[in-house]
PDB file of C-alpha atoms in Angstrom:
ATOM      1  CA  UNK A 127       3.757   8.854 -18.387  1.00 58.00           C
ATOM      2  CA  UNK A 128       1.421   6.037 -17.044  1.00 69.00           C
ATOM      3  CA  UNK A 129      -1.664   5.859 -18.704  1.00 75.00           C
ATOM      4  CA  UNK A 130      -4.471   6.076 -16.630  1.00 73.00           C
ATOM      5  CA  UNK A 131      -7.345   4.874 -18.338  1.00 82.00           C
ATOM      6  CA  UNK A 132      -8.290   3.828 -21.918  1.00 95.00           C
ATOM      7  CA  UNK A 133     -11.433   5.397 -23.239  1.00 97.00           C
ATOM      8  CA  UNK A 134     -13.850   4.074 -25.969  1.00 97.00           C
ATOM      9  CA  UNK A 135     -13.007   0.196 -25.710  1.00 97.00           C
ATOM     10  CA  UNK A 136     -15.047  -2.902 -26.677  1.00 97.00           C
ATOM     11  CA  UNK A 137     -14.056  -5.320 -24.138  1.00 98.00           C
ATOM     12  CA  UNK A 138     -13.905  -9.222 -24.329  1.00 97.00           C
ATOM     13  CA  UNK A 139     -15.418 -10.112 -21.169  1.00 96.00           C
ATOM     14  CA  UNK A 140     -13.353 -13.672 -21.060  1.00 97.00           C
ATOM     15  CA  UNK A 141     -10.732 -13.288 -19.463  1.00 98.00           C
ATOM     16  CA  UNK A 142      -7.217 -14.722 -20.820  1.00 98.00           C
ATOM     17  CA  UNK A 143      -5.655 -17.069 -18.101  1.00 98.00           C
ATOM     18  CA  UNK A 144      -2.004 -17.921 -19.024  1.00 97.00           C
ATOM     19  CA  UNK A 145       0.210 -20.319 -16.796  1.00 98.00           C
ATOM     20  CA  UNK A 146      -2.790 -21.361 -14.218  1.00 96.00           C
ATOM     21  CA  UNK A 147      -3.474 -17.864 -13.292  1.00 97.00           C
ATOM     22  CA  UNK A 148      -0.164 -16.198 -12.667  1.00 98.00           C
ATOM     23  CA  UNK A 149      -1.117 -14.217 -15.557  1.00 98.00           C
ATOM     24  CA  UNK A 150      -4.830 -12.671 -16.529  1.00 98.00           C
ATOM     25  CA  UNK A 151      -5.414  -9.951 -19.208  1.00 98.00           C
ATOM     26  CA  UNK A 152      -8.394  -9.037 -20.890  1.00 98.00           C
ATOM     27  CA  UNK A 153      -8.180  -8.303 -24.768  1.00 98.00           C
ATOM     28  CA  UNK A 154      -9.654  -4.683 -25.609  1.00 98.00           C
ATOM     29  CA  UNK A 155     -10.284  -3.038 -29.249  1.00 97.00           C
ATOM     30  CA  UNK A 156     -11.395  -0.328 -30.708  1.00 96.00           C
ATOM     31  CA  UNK A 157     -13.497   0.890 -33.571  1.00 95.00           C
ATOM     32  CA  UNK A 158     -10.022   2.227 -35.465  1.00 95.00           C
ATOM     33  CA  UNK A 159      -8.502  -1.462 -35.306  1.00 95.00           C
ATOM     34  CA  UNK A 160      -6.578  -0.803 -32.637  1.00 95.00           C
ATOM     35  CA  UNK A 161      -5.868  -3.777 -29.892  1.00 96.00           C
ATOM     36  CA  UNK A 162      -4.389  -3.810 -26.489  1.00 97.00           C
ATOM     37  CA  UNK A 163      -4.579  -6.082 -22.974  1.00 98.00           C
ATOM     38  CA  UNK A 164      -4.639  -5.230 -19.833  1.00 98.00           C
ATOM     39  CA  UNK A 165      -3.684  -7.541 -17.681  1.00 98.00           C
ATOM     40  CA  UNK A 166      -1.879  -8.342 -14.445  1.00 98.00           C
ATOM     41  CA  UNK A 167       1.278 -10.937 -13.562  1.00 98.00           C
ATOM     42  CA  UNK A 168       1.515 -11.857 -10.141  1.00 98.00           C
ATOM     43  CA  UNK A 169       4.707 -13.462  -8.468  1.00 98.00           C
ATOM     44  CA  UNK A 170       6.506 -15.723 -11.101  1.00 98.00           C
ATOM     45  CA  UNK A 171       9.366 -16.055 -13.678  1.00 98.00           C
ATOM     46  CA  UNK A 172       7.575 -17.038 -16.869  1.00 98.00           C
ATOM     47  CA  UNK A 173       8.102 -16.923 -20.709  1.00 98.00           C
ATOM     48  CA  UNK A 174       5.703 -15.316 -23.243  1.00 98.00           C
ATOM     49  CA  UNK A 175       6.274 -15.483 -26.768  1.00 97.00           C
ATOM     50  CA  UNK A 176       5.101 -12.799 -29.549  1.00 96.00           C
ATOM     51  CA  UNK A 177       3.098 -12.848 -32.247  1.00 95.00           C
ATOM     52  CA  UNK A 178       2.901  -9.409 -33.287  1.00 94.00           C
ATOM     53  CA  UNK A 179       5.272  -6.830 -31.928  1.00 97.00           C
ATOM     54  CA  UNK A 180       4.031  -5.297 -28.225  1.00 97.00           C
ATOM     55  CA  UNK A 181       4.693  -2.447 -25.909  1.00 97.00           C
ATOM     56  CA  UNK A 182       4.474  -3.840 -22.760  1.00 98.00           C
ATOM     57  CA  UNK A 183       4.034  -0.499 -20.469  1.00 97.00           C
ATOM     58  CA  UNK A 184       3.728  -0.870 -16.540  1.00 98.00           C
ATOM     59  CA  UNK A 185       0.701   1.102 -15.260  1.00 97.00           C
ATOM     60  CA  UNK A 186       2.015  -0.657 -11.525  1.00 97.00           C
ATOM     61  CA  UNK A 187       3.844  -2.606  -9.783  1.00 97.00           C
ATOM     62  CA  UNK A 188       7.231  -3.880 -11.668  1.00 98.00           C
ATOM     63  CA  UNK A 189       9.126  -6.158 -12.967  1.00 98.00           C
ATOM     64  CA  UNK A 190      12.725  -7.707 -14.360  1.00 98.00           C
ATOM     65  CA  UNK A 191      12.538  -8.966 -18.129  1.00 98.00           C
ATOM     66  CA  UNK A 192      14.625  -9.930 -20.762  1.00 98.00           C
ATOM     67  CA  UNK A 193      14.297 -10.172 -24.524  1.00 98.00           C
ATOM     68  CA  UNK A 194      14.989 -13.154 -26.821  1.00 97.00           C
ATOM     69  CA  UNK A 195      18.742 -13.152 -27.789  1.00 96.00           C
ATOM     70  CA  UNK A 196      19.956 -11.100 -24.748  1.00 97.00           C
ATOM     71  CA  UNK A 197      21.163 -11.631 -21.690  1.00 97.00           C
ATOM     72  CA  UNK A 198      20.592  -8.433 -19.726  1.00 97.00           C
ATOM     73  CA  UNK A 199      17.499  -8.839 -16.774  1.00 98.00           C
ATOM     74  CA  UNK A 200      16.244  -5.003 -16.839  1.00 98.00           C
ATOM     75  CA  UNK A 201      14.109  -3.185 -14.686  1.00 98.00           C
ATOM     76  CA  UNK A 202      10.410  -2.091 -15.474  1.00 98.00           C
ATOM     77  CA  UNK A 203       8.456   0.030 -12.856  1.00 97.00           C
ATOM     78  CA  UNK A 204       5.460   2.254 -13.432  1.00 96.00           C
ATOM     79  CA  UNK A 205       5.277   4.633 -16.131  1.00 96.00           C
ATOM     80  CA  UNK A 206       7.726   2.766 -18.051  1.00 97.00           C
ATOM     81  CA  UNK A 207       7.767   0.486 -21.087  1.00 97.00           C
ATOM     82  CA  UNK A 208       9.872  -1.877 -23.278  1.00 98.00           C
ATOM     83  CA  UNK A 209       9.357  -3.152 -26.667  1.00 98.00           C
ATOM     84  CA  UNK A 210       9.238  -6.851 -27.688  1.00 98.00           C
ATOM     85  CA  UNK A 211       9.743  -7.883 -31.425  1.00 97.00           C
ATOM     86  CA  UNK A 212       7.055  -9.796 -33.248  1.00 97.00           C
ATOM     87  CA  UNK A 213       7.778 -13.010 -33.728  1.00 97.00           C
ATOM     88  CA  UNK A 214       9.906 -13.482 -30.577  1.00 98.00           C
ATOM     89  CA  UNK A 215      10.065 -14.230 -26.874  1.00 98.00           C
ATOM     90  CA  UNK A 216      10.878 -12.559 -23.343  1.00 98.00           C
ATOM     91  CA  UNK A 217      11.459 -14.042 -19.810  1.00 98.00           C
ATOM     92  CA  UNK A 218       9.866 -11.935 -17.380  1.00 98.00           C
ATOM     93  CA  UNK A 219      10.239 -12.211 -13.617  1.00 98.00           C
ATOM     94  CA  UNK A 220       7.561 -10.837 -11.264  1.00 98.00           C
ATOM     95  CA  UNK A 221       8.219 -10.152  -7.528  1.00 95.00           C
ATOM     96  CA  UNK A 222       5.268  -8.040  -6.714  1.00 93.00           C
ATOM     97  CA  UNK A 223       2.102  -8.306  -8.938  1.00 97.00           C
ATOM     98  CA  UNK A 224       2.812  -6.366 -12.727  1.00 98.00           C
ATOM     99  CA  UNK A 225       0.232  -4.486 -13.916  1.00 98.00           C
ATOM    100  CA  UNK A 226      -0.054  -4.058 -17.299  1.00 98.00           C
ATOM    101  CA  UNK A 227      -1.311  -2.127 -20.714  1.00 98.00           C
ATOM    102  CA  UNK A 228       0.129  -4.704 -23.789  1.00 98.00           C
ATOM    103  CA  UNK A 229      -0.070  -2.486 -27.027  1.00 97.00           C
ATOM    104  CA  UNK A 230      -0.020  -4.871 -30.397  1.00 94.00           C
ATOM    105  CA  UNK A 231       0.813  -3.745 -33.580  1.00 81.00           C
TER     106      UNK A 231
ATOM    107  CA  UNK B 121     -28.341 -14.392 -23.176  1.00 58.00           C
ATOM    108  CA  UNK B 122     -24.386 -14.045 -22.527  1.00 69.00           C
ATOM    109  CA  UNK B 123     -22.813 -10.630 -23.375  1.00 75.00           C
ATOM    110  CA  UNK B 124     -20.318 -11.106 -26.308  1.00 73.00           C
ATOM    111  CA  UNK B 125     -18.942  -7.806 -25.798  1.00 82.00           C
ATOM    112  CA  UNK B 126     -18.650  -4.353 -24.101  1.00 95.00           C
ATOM    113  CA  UNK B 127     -18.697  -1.340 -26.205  1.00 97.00           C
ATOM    114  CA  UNK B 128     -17.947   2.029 -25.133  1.00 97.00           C
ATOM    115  CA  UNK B 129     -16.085   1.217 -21.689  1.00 98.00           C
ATOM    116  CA  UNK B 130     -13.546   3.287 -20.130  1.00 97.00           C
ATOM    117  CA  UNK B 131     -11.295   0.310 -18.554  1.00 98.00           C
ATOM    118  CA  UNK B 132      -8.732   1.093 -15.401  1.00 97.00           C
ATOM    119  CA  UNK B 133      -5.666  -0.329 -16.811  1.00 96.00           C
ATOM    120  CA  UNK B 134      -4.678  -1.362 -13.304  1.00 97.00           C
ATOM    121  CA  UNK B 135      -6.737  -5.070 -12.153  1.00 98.00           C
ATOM    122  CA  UNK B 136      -8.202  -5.873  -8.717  1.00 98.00           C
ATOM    123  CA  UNK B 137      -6.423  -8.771  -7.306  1.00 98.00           C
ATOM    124  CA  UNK B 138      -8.655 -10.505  -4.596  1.00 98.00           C
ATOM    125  CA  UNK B 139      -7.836 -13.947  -2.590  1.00 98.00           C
ATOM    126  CA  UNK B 140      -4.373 -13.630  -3.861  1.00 96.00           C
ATOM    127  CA  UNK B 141      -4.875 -13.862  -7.542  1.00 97.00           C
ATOM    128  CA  UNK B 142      -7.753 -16.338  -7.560  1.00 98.00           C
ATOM    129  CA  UNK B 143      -9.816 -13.664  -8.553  1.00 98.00           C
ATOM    130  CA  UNK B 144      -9.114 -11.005 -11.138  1.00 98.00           C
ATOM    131  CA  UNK B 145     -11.107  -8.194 -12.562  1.00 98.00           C
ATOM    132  CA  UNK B 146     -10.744  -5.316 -14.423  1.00 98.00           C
ATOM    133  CA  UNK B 147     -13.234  -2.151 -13.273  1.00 98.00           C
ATOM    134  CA  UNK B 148     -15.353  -0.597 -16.266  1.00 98.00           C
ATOM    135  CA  UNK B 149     -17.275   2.714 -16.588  1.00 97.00           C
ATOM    136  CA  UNK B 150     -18.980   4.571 -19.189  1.00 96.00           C
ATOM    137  CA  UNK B 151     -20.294   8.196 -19.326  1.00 95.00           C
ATOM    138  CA  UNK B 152     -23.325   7.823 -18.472  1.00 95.00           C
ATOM    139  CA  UNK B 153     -22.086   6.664 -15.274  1.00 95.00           C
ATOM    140  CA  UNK B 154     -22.730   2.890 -15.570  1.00 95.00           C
ATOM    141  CA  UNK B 155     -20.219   0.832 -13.823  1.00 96.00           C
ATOM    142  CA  UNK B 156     -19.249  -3.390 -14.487  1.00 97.00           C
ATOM    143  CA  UNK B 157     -16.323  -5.090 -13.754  1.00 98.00           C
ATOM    144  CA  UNK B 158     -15.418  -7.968 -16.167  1.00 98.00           C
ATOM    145  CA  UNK B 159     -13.389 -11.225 -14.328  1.00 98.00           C
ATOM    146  CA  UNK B 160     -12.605 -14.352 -13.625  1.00 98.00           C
ATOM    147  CA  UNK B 161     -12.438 -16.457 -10.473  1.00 98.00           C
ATOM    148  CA  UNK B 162      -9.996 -19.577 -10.565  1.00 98.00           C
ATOM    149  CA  UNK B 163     -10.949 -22.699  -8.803  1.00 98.00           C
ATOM    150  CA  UNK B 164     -11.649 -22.059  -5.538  1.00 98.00           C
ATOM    151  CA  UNK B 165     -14.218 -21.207  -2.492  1.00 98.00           C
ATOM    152  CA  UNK B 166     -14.586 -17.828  -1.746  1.00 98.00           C
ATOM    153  CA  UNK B 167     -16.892 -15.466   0.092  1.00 98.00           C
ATOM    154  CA  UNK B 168     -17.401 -11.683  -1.308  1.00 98.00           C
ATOM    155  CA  UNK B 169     -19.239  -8.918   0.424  1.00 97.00           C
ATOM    156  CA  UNK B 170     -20.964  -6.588  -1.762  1.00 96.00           C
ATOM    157  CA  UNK B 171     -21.478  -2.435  -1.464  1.00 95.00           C
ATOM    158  CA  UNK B 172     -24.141  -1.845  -3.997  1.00 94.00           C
ATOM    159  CA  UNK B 173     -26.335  -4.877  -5.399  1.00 97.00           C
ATOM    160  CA  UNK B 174     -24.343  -6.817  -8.111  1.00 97.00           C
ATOM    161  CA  UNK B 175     -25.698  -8.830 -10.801  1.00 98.00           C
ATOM    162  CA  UNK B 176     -23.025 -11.715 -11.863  1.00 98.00           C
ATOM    163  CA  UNK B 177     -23.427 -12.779 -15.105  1.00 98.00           C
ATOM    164  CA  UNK B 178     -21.490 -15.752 -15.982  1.00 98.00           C
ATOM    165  CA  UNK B 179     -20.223 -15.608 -19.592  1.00 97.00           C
ATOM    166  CA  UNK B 180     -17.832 -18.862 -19.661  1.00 97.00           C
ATOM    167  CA  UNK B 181     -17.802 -21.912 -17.546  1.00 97.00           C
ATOM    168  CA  UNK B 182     -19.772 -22.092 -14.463  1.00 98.00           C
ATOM    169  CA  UNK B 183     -19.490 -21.525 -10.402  1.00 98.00           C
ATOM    170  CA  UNK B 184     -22.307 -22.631  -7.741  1.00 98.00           C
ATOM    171  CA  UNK B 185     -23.224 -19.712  -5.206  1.00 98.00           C
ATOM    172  CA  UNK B 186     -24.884 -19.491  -2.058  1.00 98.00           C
ATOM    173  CA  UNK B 187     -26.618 -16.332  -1.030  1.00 98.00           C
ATOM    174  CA  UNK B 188     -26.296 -14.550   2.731  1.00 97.00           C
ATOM    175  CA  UNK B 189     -28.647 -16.156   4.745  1.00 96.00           C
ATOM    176  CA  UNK B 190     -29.608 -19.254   2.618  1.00 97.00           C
ATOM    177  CA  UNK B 191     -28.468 -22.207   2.329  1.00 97.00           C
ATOM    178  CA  UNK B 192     -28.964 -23.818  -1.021  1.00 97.00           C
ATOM    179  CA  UNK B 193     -25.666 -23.494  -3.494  1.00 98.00           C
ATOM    180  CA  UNK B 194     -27.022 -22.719  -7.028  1.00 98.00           C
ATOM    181  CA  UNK B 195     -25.515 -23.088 -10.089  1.00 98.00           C
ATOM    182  CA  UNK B 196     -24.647 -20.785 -12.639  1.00 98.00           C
ATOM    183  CA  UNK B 197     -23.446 -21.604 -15.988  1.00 97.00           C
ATOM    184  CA  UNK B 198     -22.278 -19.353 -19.114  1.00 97.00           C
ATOM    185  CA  UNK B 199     -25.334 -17.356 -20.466  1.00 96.00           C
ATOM    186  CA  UNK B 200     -27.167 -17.198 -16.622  1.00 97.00           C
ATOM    187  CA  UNK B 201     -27.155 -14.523 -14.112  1.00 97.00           C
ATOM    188  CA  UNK B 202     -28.137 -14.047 -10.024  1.00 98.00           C
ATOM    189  CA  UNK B 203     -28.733 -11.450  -8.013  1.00 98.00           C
ATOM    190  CA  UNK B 204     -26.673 -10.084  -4.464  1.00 98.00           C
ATOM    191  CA  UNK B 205     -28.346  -7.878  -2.222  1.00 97.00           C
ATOM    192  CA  UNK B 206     -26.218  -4.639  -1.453  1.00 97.00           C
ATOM    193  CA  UNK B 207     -24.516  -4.487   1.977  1.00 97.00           C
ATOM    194  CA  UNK B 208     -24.633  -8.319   1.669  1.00 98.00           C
ATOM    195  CA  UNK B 209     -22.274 -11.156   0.850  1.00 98.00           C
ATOM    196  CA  UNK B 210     -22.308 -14.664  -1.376  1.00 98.00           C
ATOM    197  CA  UNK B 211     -20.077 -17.807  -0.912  1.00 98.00           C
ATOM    198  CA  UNK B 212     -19.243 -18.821  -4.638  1.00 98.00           C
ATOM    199  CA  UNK B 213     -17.441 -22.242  -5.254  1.00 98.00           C
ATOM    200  CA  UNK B 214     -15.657 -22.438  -9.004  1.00 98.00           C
ATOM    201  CA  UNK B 215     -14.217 -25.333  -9.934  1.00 95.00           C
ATOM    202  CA  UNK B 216     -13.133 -24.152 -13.475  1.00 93.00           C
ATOM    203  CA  UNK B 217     -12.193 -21.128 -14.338  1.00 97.00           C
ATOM    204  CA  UNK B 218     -16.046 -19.108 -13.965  1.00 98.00           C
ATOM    205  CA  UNK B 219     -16.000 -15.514 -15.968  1.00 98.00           C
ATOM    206  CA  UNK B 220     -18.088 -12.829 -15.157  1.00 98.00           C
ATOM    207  CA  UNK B 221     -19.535  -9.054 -15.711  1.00 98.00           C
ATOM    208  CA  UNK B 222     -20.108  -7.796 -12.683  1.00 98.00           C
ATOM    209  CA  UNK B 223     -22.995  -5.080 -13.122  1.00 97.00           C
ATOM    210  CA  UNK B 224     -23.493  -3.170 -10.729  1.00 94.00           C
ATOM    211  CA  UNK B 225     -25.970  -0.901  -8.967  1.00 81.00           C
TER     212      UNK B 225
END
């Protein structure tokens, strides 16, 4: 299920620019602790590493990825999500632009 | 003053891609019916029609603008504000990365 909106956030209003652009997000957080980005990737192949673990869910668009240690490019289209260890890396290749809720923690 | 944060905002998880990617928001409401947008426009010179009247508020680095009808580009650096007309349009030229709120109506 694609989440549609996220209720009760405190918003950063800088944005985060990764990779000149090809990648914005915009931190969010809430009064609980809780932190996720939203963000968008637009055409590219790039490489993000991990801090803590995320949930990277698609809200729209799609995208190929693949983890650290594997070699397996799988699909990720709206309403779905895939898990990336803490502490780690993933490739991620972008044909049309990604749009994206990252959950930390 | 610049806004440090946003408190309370129901965020669209899915971003507004403009100018293909050189200019990225993310649409904010609240429930008292207050809407912003929070982004960031990558070095470049645009032009942006407006709906309702906008306020941009610059919150890091800087862009110069230039108002429908005038001729003078402006500057506006982190902490400053202008004013656009609704129904209207502004030329804005960034040449590093300018973030805004958008506030509108």
């Amino acid at each position: 299920m694609t989440t549609q909106q996220l209720a009760g956030a405190t918003v950063a209003p800088q944005a985060n620019v990764y990779f000149d652009g090809k990648c914005v997000s915009h931190s969010l957080s809430w009064p609980d602790g809780t932190k996720k980005s939203v963000g968008v990737i637009l055409p590219a192949t790039l490489t993000f590493r991990t801090g803590a673990p995320e949930v990277m869910e698609c809200v729209a668009g799609s995208c190929h990825y693949r983890l650290q240690g594997t070699d397996a490019w799988l699909g990720c289209h709206a309403g779905e999500r895939f898990e990336v260890p803490g502490q780690s890396s993933f490739d991620i290749r972008v044909d049309e632009a990604f749009h994206y809720i990252c959950h930390f923690g």
